[in-house]
Amino acid sequence: MKWQSLLPQQCILLIPCLLMALEAVPIDIDKTKVKGEGHVEGEKIENPDTGLYYDEYLRQVIDVLETDKHFREKLQTADIEEIKSGKLSRELDLVSHHVRTRLDELKRQEVARLRMLIKAKMDSVQDTGIDHQALLKQFEHLNHQNPDTFEPKDLDMLIKAATSDLENYDKTRHEEFKKYEMMKEHERREYLKTLDEEKRQREESKFEEMKKKHGDHPKVHHPGSKDQLKEVWEEADGLDPNEFDPKTFFKLHDVNNDRFLDEQELEALFTKELEKVYDPKNEEDDMVEMEEERLRMREHVMNEVDINKDRLVTLEEFLRATEKKEFLEPDSWETLDQQQLFTEDELKEFESHISQQEDELRKKAEELQKQKEELQRQHDQLQAQKQELQQVVKQMEQKKLQQANPPAGPAGELKFQPPGEHKIEEAPKHPAGGDQPLPPGHIQEPAARTDQVHP
């Protein structure tokens, strides 16, 4: 499907993705002469990641919409302006209930994913009281005010967001590559500062030697020129260079047979040229630079061939480009190693920014270290209090144990009686006539006389 083919290798406009492919115009070619296996009809072409943070959501919406017959018919007659204006989005009201239900589910899943990301981000800075509804406003590819159902406004917002993001993707890539190159040079110079004079001169000589070796490569054809395409025709397609035919070439490299050359298919045409300059086995060749070179080539061809700027090359646009003078007699192509990617002033500004970031990170590290030391101090203090408390508890338990089991003497007798448990001894029995006082009311009998004579 056309709009699936437009999901690009790292940057392609979404708007044309909403147009459907008609059957390609047949071209009589003898594919028995072509090396390799051709595209199998009906085979699903896996599109590469667009690089957007909502790439999966975008793909799923496209897959679901393609299943609706009414929407597919509208896409066949829609043009770019209808899509940009949002007119096509209103057709969403006429799709089947099953499709709308599935789109509603996709949107709820996407909202849940975004909320989870927001929460994880806010938790990392230990923030509380998160207003998810307010934070969802930063995501412009869906209507956050209605998180439950997929409406025409959602499709319109998805188209516009993807269009804007993908249009700026190339620019962002170039900026990131420039930073990459400046960081390489910065790290190289910082490393040289750590060496003595002799080693530094040796490293400088090695660097210049590798730079010269990388620049010593065969001539690179101008991307999109006849010479460049004929080289692909001969070496990749295995066809006679004397029989080069632009129309047949277009058909051969329209891999998914959608009657367009998208950005992914265009970039595949430059592989032979890039292999002249870059080899992953060579120490002096940087594969990041190779991908940037491929991106530059694709952008250049698009600027020259893509007349309506929809980021797709039609057969008509392609054939028209082959009639231009630039196609037959192009200017020489300067590779990245022949260009100045940044100035000394730009490098100094970049290094100043790095230094500032390092200072901020150093301050944060010092603050974290202080917090760590304070936490350790508090931990040690709590441990000391814990040990002191454990000692007090132990002493109290020992005291309770002593009260429950009083100590005994040598003969086993208790050294003291617990309170209230003193034993009352019986009063000793005194013999009659003793000196002990008698209880009240008791009459004492007279004692017998010892001198009385009994008869």
CSV table of C-alpha atoms in Angstrom, one decimal:
chain,number,residue,atom,x,y,z
A,1,MET,CA,0.0,0.0,0.0
A,2,LYS,CA,1.3,3.4,-0.9
A,3,TRP,CA,0.9,5.0,2.5
A,4,GLN,CA,2.8,2.1,4.1
A,5,SER,CA,5.6,2.5,1.6
A,6,LEU,CA,6.0,6.1,2.7
A,7,LEU,CA,6.9,5.3,6.3
A,8,PRO,CA,10.6,6.0,5.7
A,9,GLN,CA,14.0,5.1,6.7
A,10,GLN,CA,14.3,7.7,9.4
A,11,CYS,CA,12.5,10.5,7.7
A,12,ILE,CA,9.6,10.5,5.3
A,13,LEU,CA,6.5,12.6,5.0
A,14,LEU,CA,3.4,11.1,6.4
A,15,ILE,CA,0.8,13.0,4.4
A,16,PRO,CA,1.4,11.0,1.1
A,17,CYS,CA,1.2,7.9,3.2
A,18,LEU,CA,-2.6,8.4,3.2
A,19,LEU,CA,-2.8,7.9,-0.6
A,20,MET,CA,-3.4,4.4,-2.0
A,21,ALA,CA,-1.4,2.7,-4.6
A,22,LEU,CA,-2.9,2.0,-8.0
A,23,GLU,CA,-1.6,-0.9,-10.0
A,24,ALA,CA,1.8,-0.1,-11.5
A,25,VAL,CA,2.0,0.5,-15.2
A,26,PRO,CA,3.4,-2.7,-16.7
A,27,ILE,CA,6.8,-2.4,-18.3
A,28,ASP,CA,8.1,-5.1,-20.6
A,29,ILE,CA,11.5,-6.2,-19.3
A,30,ASP,CA,13.3,-9.5,-19.3
A,31,LYS,CA,13.8,-10.0,-15.6
A,32,THR,CA,15.8,-13.2,-16.3
A,33,LYS,CA,18.7,-10.9,-16.9
A,34,VAL,CA,18.4,-9.3,-13.4
A,35,LYS,CA,20.6,-10.7,-10.7
A,36,GLY,CA,19.0,-11.7,-7.4
A,37,GLU,CA,15.4,-12.4,-6.6
A,38,GLY,CA,12.7,-9.9,-7.4
A,39,HIS,CA,9.9,-8.7,-5.1
A,40,VAL,CA,7.2,-11.3,-4.6
A,41,GLU,CA,3.8,-10.0,-5.4
A,42,GLY,CA,1.7,-9.7,-2.3
A,43,GLU,CA,4.7,-9.9,0.0
A,44,LYS,CA,4.5,-7.5,2.9
A,45,ILE,CA,7.3,-5.0,2.9
A,46,GLU,CA,8.5,-4.2,6.4
A,47,ASN,CA,9.0,-0.4,6.6
A,48,PRO,CA,11.8,0.9,8.8
A,49,ASP,CA,11.4,2.9,11.9
A,50,THR,CA,10.4,6.5,11.2
A,51,GLY,CA,12.4,7.7,14.2
A,52,LEU,CA,9.3,9.3,15.7
A,53,TYR,CA,8.5,8.6,19.4
A,54,TYR,CA,5.0,7.6,18.4
A,55,ASP,CA,6.1,5.4,15.5
A,56,GLU,CA,4.3,2.3,16.7
A,57,TYR,CA,1.0,4.2,17.2
A,58,LEU,CA,1.3,5.7,13.7
A,59,ARG,CA,1.9,2.3,12.1
A,60,GLN,CA,-1.0,0.7,14.0
A,61,VAL,CA,-3.5,3.4,13.0
A,62,ILE,CA,-2.4,3.1,9.4
A,63,ASP,CA,-2.8,-0.7,9.5
A,64,VAL,CA,-6.3,-0.4,10.9
A,65,LEU,CA,-7.5,2.2,8.5
A,66,GLU,CA,-6.3,0.2,5.5
A,67,THR,CA,-8.8,-2.5,6.5
A,68,ASP,CA,-11.8,-0.3,5.8
A,69,LYS,CA,-13.1,-0.5,2.2
A,70,HIS,CA,-14.8,3.0,2.2
A,71,PHE,CA,-11.7,4.7,3.5
A,72,ARG,CA,-9.5,2.9,0.9
A,73,GLU,CA,-11.8,4.2,-1.9
A,74,LYS,CA,-11.5,7.7,-0.6
A,75,LEU,CA,-7.8,7.5,-0.5
A,76,GLN,CA,-7.6,6.6,-4.2
A,77,THR,CA,-9.1,9.9,-5.2
A,78,ALA,CA,-7.7,12.1,-2.4
A,79,ASP,CA,-4.9,14.6,-3.2
A,80,ILE,CA,-2.3,16.2,-1.0
A,81,GLU,CA,-4.2,19.3,-0.3
A,82,GLU,CA,-7.3,17.4,0.8
A,83,ILE,CA,-5.2,15.5,3.3
A,84,LYS,CA,-3.4,18.6,4.5
A,85,SER,CA,-6.7,20.5,5.0
A,86,GLY,CA,-8.2,17.8,7.1
A,87,LYS,CA,-11.0,17.0,4.6
A,88,LEU,CA,-9.9,13.4,4.5
A,89,SER,CA,-10.0,13.1,8.2
A,90,ARG,CA,-13.7,13.8,8.2
A,91,GLU,CA,-14.2,10.6,6.3
A,92,LEU,CA,-13.4,8.8,9.5
A,93,ASP,CA,-17.1,9.2,10.6
A,94,LEU,CA,-18.1,6.8,7.8
A,95,VAL,CA,-15.8,3.9,8.5
A,96,SER,CA,-17.1,0.7,10.0
A,97,HIS,CA,-17.9,0.3,13.7
A,98,HIS,CA,-15.3,-2.4,14.0
A,99,VAL,CA,-12.6,0.0,12.7
A,100,ARG,CA,-13.6,2.8,15.0
A,101,THR,CA,-13.7,0.4,18.0
A,102,ARG,CA,-10.1,-0.7,17.2
A,103,LEU,CA,-8.9,2.9,16.8
A,104,ASP,CA,-10.5,3.8,20.1
A,105,GLU,CA,-8.5,0.9,21.7
A,106,LEU,CA,-5.3,2.1,20.1
A,107,LYS,CA,-5.7,5.6,21.3
A,108,ARG,CA,-6.4,4.5,24.9
A,109,GLN,CA,-3.3,2.3,24.8
A,110,GLU,CA,-1.3,5.3,23.5
A,111,VAL,CA,-2.6,7.6,26.2
A,112,ALA,CA,-1.8,5.0,28.8
A,113,ARG,CA,1.7,4.7,27.4
A,114,LEU,CA,2.3,8.4,27.5
A,115,ARG,CA,1.0,8.7,31.0
A,116,MET,CA,3.3,5.9,32.1
A,117,LEU,CA,6.3,7.7,30.5
A,118,ILE,CA,5.3,10.9,32.2
A,119,LYS,CA,5.0,9.3,35.6
A,120,ALA,CA,8.4,7.5,35.1
A,121,LYS,CA,10.0,10.8,34.2
A,122,MET,CA,8.5,12.7,37.1
A,123,ASP,CA,9.3,9.9,39.5
A,124,SER,CA,12.9,10.2,38.5
A,125,VAL,CA,13.0,13.7,39.9
A,126,GLN,CA,10.9,12.8,42.9
A,127,ASP,CA,8.0,15.1,41.9
A,128,THR,CA,4.6,14.7,43.4
A,129,GLY,CA,1.1,15.8,42.5
A,130,ILE,CA,1.5,15.1,38.7
A,131,ASP,CA,-1.2,16.5,36.5
A,132,HIS,CA,-1.2,14.0,33.7
A,133,GLN,CA,-3.9,15.9,31.8
A,134,ALA,CA,-1.8,19.0,31.7
A,135,LEU,CA,1.4,17.1,30.7
A,136,LEU,CA,-0.4,15.3,27.9
A,137,LYS,CA,-0.7,18.7,26.2
A,138,GLN,CA,2.9,18.4,25.1
A,139,PHE,CA,2.0,15.5,22.8
A,140,GLU,CA,0.6,17.0,19.6
A,141,HIS,CA,-0.2,13.7,17.8
A,142,LEU,CA,-3.5,13.1,19.6
A,143,ASN,CA,-6.4,14.9,21.2
A,144,HIS,CA,-5.6,14.7,24.9
A,145,GLN,CA,-8.9,16.3,25.9
A,146,ASN,CA,-10.7,13.1,24.8
A,147,PRO,CA,-8.5,10.2,25.9
A,148,ASP,CA,-11.0,7.4,25.2
A,149,THR,CA,-12.2,7.7,21.6
A,150,PHE,CA,-10.4,8.2,18.3
A,151,GLU,CA,-12.1,11.1,16.4
A,152,PRO,CA,-11.5,12.8,13.1
A,153,LYS,CA,-9.5,15.4,15.0
A,154,ASP,CA,-7.1,12.7,16.2
A,155,LEU,CA,-6.4,11.6,12.6
A,156,ASP,CA,-5.9,15.2,11.6
A,157,MET,CA,-3.5,15.9,14.5
A,158,LEU,CA,-1.6,12.7,13.7
A,159,ILE,CA,-1.1,13.7,10.1
A,160,LYS,CA,0.0,17.2,10.9
A,161,ALA,CA,2.3,16.2,13.7
A,162,ALA,CA,4.0,13.5,11.7
A,163,THR,CA,4.3,15.9,8.7
A,164,SER,CA,6.0,18.6,10.8
A,165,ASP,CA,8.3,16.2,12.7
A,166,LEU,CA,9.4,14.3,9.6
A,167,GLU,CA,10.1,17.5,7.7
A,168,ASN,CA,12.5,18.6,10.4
A,169,TYR,CA,14.0,15.2,10.9
A,170,ASP,CA,16.8,15.7,8.2
A,171,LYS,CA,17.8,19.0,9.8
A,172,THR,CA,18.0,17.4,13.2
A,173,ARG,CA,20.0,14.6,11.8
A,174,HIS,CA,22.5,17.0,10.3
A,175,GLU,CA,22.9,18.9,13.5
A,176,GLU,CA,23.4,15.7,15.5
A,177,PHE,CA,26.1,14.6,13.0
A,178,LYS,CA,27.9,17.9,13.3
A,179,LYS,CA,28.0,17.5,17.1
A,180,TYR,CA,29.3,14.0,16.6
A,181,GLU,CA,32.2,15.2,14.5
A,182,MET,CA,33.0,18.1,16.9
A,183,MET,CA,33.0,15.6,19.8
A,184,LYS,CA,35.4,13.4,17.9
A,185,GLU,CA,37.8,16.3,17.4
A,186,HIS,CA,37.4,17.5,20.9
A,187,GLU,CA,38.2,14.1,22.4
A,188,ARG,CA,41.2,13.7,20.1
A,189,ARG,CA,42.7,17.1,21.2
A,190,GLU,CA,42.0,16.3,24.8
A,191,TYR,CA,43.8,13.0,24.4
A,192,LEU,CA,46.8,14.7,22.8
A,193,LYS,CA,47.1,17.0,25.9
A,194,THR,CA,47.8,13.9,28.0
A,195,LEU,CA,50.8,12.9,25.9
A,196,ASP,CA,54.4,14.0,25.9
A,197,GLU,CA,55.9,15.8,22.9
A,198,GLU,CA,57.2,12.7,21.2
A,199,LYS,CA,54.0,10.7,21.5
A,200,ARG,CA,51.9,13.7,20.5
A,201,GLN,CA,53.9,14.1,17.3
A,202,ARG,CA,53.5,10.4,16.6
A,203,GLU,CA,49.7,10.5,17.1
A,204,GLU,CA,49.4,13.6,14.9
A,205,SER,CA,51.3,11.8,12.1
A,206,LYS,CA,49.1,8.8,12.4
A,207,PHE,CA,46.0,10.9,12.2
A,208,GLU,CA,47.1,12.7,9.1
A,209,GLU,CA,48.1,9.4,7.5
A,210,MET,CA,44.7,7.9,8.2
A,211,LYS,CA,43.0,11.0,6.9
A,212,LYS,CA,45.0,10.8,3.7
A,213,LYS,CA,44.3,7.1,3.3
A,214,HIS,CA,40.5,7.7,3.7
A,215,GLY,CA,40.5,10.4,1.0
A,216,ASP,CA,42.3,8.1,-1.4
A,217,HIS,CA,39.3,6.5,-3.0
A,218,PRO,CA,37.8,6.1,-6.5
A,219,LYS,CA,35.8,8.9,-8.0
A,220,VAL,CA,32.3,9.1,-6.7
A,221,HIS,CA,29.6,9.7,-9.3
A,222,HIS,CA,27.1,12.5,-8.8
A,223,PRO,CA,24.0,11.0,-7.1
A,224,GLY,CA,21.1,10.6,-9.5
A,225,SER,CA,23.3,11.2,-12.6
A,226,LYS,CA,23.2,8.9,-15.6
A,227,ASP,CA,26.7,7.6,-14.8
A,228,GLN,CA,25.7,6.8,-11.3
A,229,LEU,CA,22.4,5.0,-12.3
A,230,LYS,CA,24.2,3.1,-15.1
A,231,GLU,CA,26.7,1.8,-12.6
A,232,VAL,CA,23.8,0.4,-10.5
A,233,TRP,CA,22.2,-1.0,-13.7
A,234,GLU,CA,25.3,-2.8,-14.6
A,235,GLU,CA,26.7,-4.0,-11.2
A,236,ALA,CA,23.6,-4.4,-9.0
A,237,ASP,CA,21.0,-5.3,-11.6
A,238,GLY,CA,23.4,-7.3,-13.9
A,239,LEU,CA,22.2,-5.6,-17.1
A,240,ASP,CA,24.0,-4.4,-20.2
A,241,PRO,CA,25.1,-0.8,-19.7
A,242,ASN,CA,24.6,-0.1,-23.4
A,243,GLU,CA,20.9,-1.0,-22.9
A,244,PHE,CA,20.2,1.4,-20.0
A,245,ASP,CA,16.6,2.5,-20.0
A,246,PRO,CA,15.3,5.0,-17.3
A,247,LYS,CA,11.8,3.6,-17.4
A,248,THR,CA,12.9,0.1,-16.9
A,249,PHE,CA,15.3,1.2,-14.2
A,250,PHE,CA,12.5,2.9,-12.3
A,251,LYS,CA,10.4,-0.2,-12.4
A,252,LEU,CA,13.2,-2.4,-11.2
A,253,HIS,CA,13.9,-0.3,-8.1
A,254,ASP,CA,10.3,0.4,-7.2
A,255,VAL,CA,10.6,-2.5,-4.8
A,256,ASN,CA,7.0,-2.5,-3.5
A,257,ASN,CA,5.5,-1.8,-6.9
A,258,ASP,CA,3.6,1.3,-5.7
A,259,ARG,CA,4.6,3.5,-8.7
A,260,PHE,CA,6.8,5.7,-6.5
A,261,LEU,CA,10.4,5.7,-5.5
A,262,ASP,CA,10.3,6.6,-1.8
A,263,GLU,CA,13.3,7.7,0.3
A,264,GLN,CA,14.3,4.2,1.3
A,265,GLU,CA,14.3,3.0,-2.2
A,266,LEU,CA,16.4,6.0,-3.3
A,267,GLU,CA,18.9,5.6,-0.6
A,268,ALA,CA,19.4,2.0,-1.7
A,269,LEU,CA,20.7,3.3,-5.1
A,270,PHE,CA,23.7,4.9,-3.5
A,271,THR,CA,25.2,1.8,-1.9
A,272,LYS,CA,27.7,1.2,-4.7
A,273,GLU,CA,29.0,4.8,-4.5
A,274,LEU,CA,29.4,4.6,-0.7
A,275,GLU,CA,31.3,1.4,-0.9
A,276,LYS,CA,34.0,3.3,-2.9
A,277,VAL,CA,34.6,5.5,0.1
A,278,TYR,CA,33.8,3.4,3.2
A,279,ASP,CA,34.8,0.0,4.3
A,280,PRO,CA,33.8,-1.3,7.8
A,281,LYS,CA,37.1,-3.2,7.9
A,282,ASN,CA,39.2,-0.1,7.6
A,283,GLU,CA,40.2,1.8,10.7
A,284,GLU,CA,40.1,5.1,8.9
A,285,ASP,CA,36.5,4.7,7.7
A,286,ASP,CA,33.7,5.9,10.0
A,287,MET,CA,30.3,4.1,9.4
A,288,VAL,CA,28.5,7.0,11.0
A,289,GLU,CA,29.9,9.3,8.3
A,290,MET,CA,28.8,6.8,5.7
A,291,GLU,CA,25.2,7.0,6.7
A,292,GLU,CA,25.4,10.8,6.8
A,293,GLU,CA,26.8,10.7,3.2
A,294,ARG,CA,23.9,8.5,2.2
A,295,LEU,CA,21.4,11.0,3.7
A,296,ARG,CA,23.1,13.9,1.8
A,297,MET,CA,22.9,12.0,-1.5
A,298,ARG,CA,19.2,11.2,-1.0
A,299,GLU,CA,18.4,14.8,-0.1
A,300,HIS,CA,20.2,16.1,-3.1
A,301,VAL,CA,18.3,13.8,-5.5
A,302,MET,CA,15.0,14.7,-3.9
A,303,ASN,CA,15.7,18.4,-4.3
A,304,GLU,CA,16.5,17.9,-8.0
A,305,VAL,CA,13.8,15.4,-8.9
A,306,ASP,CA,10.8,15.8,-6.5
A,307,ILE,CA,8.9,18.6,-8.2
A,308,ASN,CA,5.8,18.7,-5.9
A,309,LYS,CA,7.9,18.2,-2.8
A,310,ASP,CA,5.8,15.3,-1.5
A,311,ARG,CA,9.0,13.4,-0.8
A,312,LEU,CA,8.1,10.8,-3.4
A,313,VAL,CA,9.5,10.4,-6.9
A,314,THR,CA,6.9,9.5,-9.5
A,315,LEU,CA,7.8,7.9,-12.9
A,316,GLU,CA,6.9,11.2,-14.6
A,317,GLU,CA,9.2,13.2,-12.3
A,318,PHE,CA,12.0,10.6,-12.7
A,319,LEU,CA,11.8,10.6,-16.6
A,320,ARG,CA,11.7,14.4,-16.6
A,321,ALA,CA,14.9,14.5,-14.5
A,322,THR,CA,16.7,12.3,-17.0
A,323,GLU,CA,16.2,14.9,-19.7
A,324,LYS,CA,18.0,17.6,-17.8
A,325,LYS,CA,21.6,18.6,-18.6
A,326,GLU,CA,22.6,17.9,-15.0
A,327,PHE,CA,21.6,14.2,-15.6
A,328,LEU,CA,24.0,13.9,-18.5
A,329,GLU,CA,26.8,16.3,-17.5
A,330,PRO,CA,26.7,16.7,-13.7
A,331,ASP,CA,29.1,18.6,-11.5
A,332,SER,CA,31.6,16.6,-9.4
A,333,TRP,CA,30.3,15.4,-6.1
A,334,GLU,CA,32.2,16.4,-2.9
A,335,THR,CA,32.2,13.8,-0.2
A,336,LEU,CA,32.3,14.6,3.5
A,337,ASP,CA,36.1,14.2,3.7
A,338,GLN,CA,36.4,17.0,1.1
A,339,GLN,CA,34.3,19.5,3.1
A,340,GLN,CA,34.8,21.6,6.2
A,341,LEU,CA,32.1,20.3,8.6
A,342,PHE,CA,32.7,23.0,11.3
A,343,THR,CA,34.9,26.0,12.0
A,344,GLU,CA,37.3,26.6,14.8
A,345,ASP,CA,34.9,29.1,16.4
A,346,GLU,CA,32.1,26.5,16.3
A,347,LEU,CA,34.4,24.0,17.9
A,348,LYS,CA,35.3,26.4,20.7
A,349,GLU,CA,31.7,27.2,21.3
A,350,PHE,CA,30.9,23.5,21.4
A,351,GLU,CA,33.8,22.9,23.9
A,352,SER,CA,32.7,25.8,26.0
A,353,HIS,CA,29.2,24.3,26.2
A,354,ILE,CA,30.7,20.9,27.1
A,355,SER,CA,32.8,22.5,29.8
A,356,GLN,CA,29.7,24.2,31.2
A,357,GLN,CA,27.9,20.9,31.3
A,358,GLU,CA,30.8,19.2,33.0
A,359,ASP,CA,30.8,21.9,35.7
A,360,GLU,CA,27.1,21.5,36.3
A,361,LEU,CA,27.6,17.7,36.5
A,362,ARG,CA,30.5,18.2,38.9
A,363,LYS,CA,28.4,20.4,41.1
A,364,LYS,CA,25.6,17.9,41.1
A,365,ALA,CA,28.1,15.2,41.9
A,366,GLU,CA,29.4,17.2,44.8
A,367,GLU,CA,25.9,17.8,46.1
A,368,LEU,CA,25.1,14.1,45.8
A,369,GLN,CA,28.3,13.3,47.7
A,370,LYS,CA,27.4,15.7,50.5
A,371,GLN,CA,23.9,14.2,50.6
A,372,LYS,CA,25.4,10.7,50.7
A,373,GLU,CA,27.7,11.7,53.6
A,374,GLU,CA,24.9,13.3,55.5
A,375,LEU,CA,22.7,10.2,55.0
A,376,GLN,CA,25.6,8.0,56.2
A,377,ARG,CA,26.0,10.2,59.3
A,378,GLN,CA,22.3,9.9,60.1
A,379,HIS,CA,22.5,6.2,59.5
A,380,ASP,CA,25.5,5.9,61.9
A,381,GLN,CA,23.6,8.0,64.5
A,382,LEU,CA,20.5,5.8,64.2
A,383,GLN,CA,22.6,2.7,64.5
A,384,ALA,CA,24.2,4.1,67.8
A,385,GLN,CA,20.7,4.9,69.1
A,386,LYS,CA,19.5,1.5,68.1
A,387,GLN,CA,22.4,-0.2,70.0
A,388,GLU,CA,21.8,1.9,73.1
A,389,LEU,CA,18.1,1.1,73.1
A,390,GLN,CA,18.9,-2.6,72.7
A,391,GLN,CA,21.2,-2.4,75.7
A,392,VAL,CA,18.5,-0.7,77.8
A,393,VAL,CA,16.0,-3.4,76.8
A,394,LYS,CA,18.4,-6.1,77.7
A,395,GLN,CA,19.0,-4.6,81.2
A,396,MET,CA,15.3,-4.3,81.8
A,397,GLU,CA,14.8,-8.0,80.8
A,398,GLN,CA,17.5,-9.1,83.2
A,399,LYS,CA,16.0,-7.1,86.1
A,400,LYS,CA,12.5,-8.7,85.4
A,401,LEU,CA,14.2,-12.1,85.4
A,402,GLN,CA,15.8,-11.5,88.8
A,403,GLN,CA,12.5,-10.4,90.3
A,404,ALA,CA,10.8,-13.5,89.1
A,405,ASN,CA,13.5,-15.8,90.5
A,406,PRO,CA,15.0,-14.4,93.8
A,407,PRO,CA,18.5,-15.6,94.7
A,408,ALA,CA,18.9,-18.4,97.3
A,409,GLY,CA,21.3,-19.0,100.2
A,410,PRO,CA,23.9,-21.8,100.6
A,411,ALA,CA,21.3,-24.1,102.1
A,412,GLY,CA,18.7,-23.2,99.5
A,413,GLU,CA,16.8,-20.8,101.7
A,414,LEU,CA,15.6,-17.5,100.3
A,415,LYS,CA,17.7,-14.5,101.2
A,416,PHE,CA,14.5,-12.4,101.3
A,417,GLN,CA,10.8,-12.9,101.3
A,418,PRO,CA,8.7,-11.3,98.5
A,419,PRO,CA,6.4,-8.6,99.9
A,420,GLY,CA,3.2,-9.9,101.4
A,421,GLU,CA,4.4,-13.5,101.6
A,422,HIS,CA,6.1,-13.6,105.1
A,423,LYS,CA,5.3,-16.8,106.9
A,424,ILE,CA,3.5,-16.5,110.3
A,425,GLU,CA,5.3,-18.7,112.9
A,426,GLU,CA,3.2,-20.7,115.4
A,427,ALA,CA,3.4,-19.4,119.0
A,428,PRO,CA,5.5,-21.7,121.2
A,429,LYS,CA,3.6,-23.8,123.7
A,430,HIS,CA,4.4,-22.6,127.2
A,431,PRO,CA,4.2,-25.0,130.2
A,432,ALA,CA,1.7,-24.3,132.9
A,433,GLY,CA,2.8,-21.7,135.4
A,434,GLY,CA,4.9,-20.0,132.9
A,435,ASP,CA,5.4,-16.4,132.8
A,436,GLN,CA,3.3,-15.9,129.7
A,437,PRO,CA,0.2,-13.8,130.4
A,438,LEU,CA,-3.2,-15.6,130.1
A,439,PRO,CA,-5.8,-14.5,127.7
A,440,PRO,CA,-8.6,-12.3,129.2
A,441,GLY,CA,-11.4,-14.2,131.1
A,442,HIS,CA,-9.2,-17.2,131.8
A,443,ILE,CA,-9.2,-18.4,135.4
A,444,GLN,CA,-6.1,-20.0,136.4
A,445,GLU,CA,-6.4,-23.1,138.6
A,446,PRO,CA,-4.3,-23.1,141.7
A,447,ALA,CA,-1.2,-25.2,141.4
A,448,ALA,CA,-1.0,-28.4,143.4
A,449,ARG,CA,0.9,-28.2,146.7
A,450,THR,CA,3.9,-30.4,146.8
A,451,ASP,CA,3.8,-30.6,150.6
A,452,GLN,CA,0.3,-31.7,151.0
A,453,VAL,CA,0.0,-35.2,152.4
A,454,HIS,CA,-2.5,-37.4,150.7
A,455,PRO,CA,-4.3,-40.0,152.6
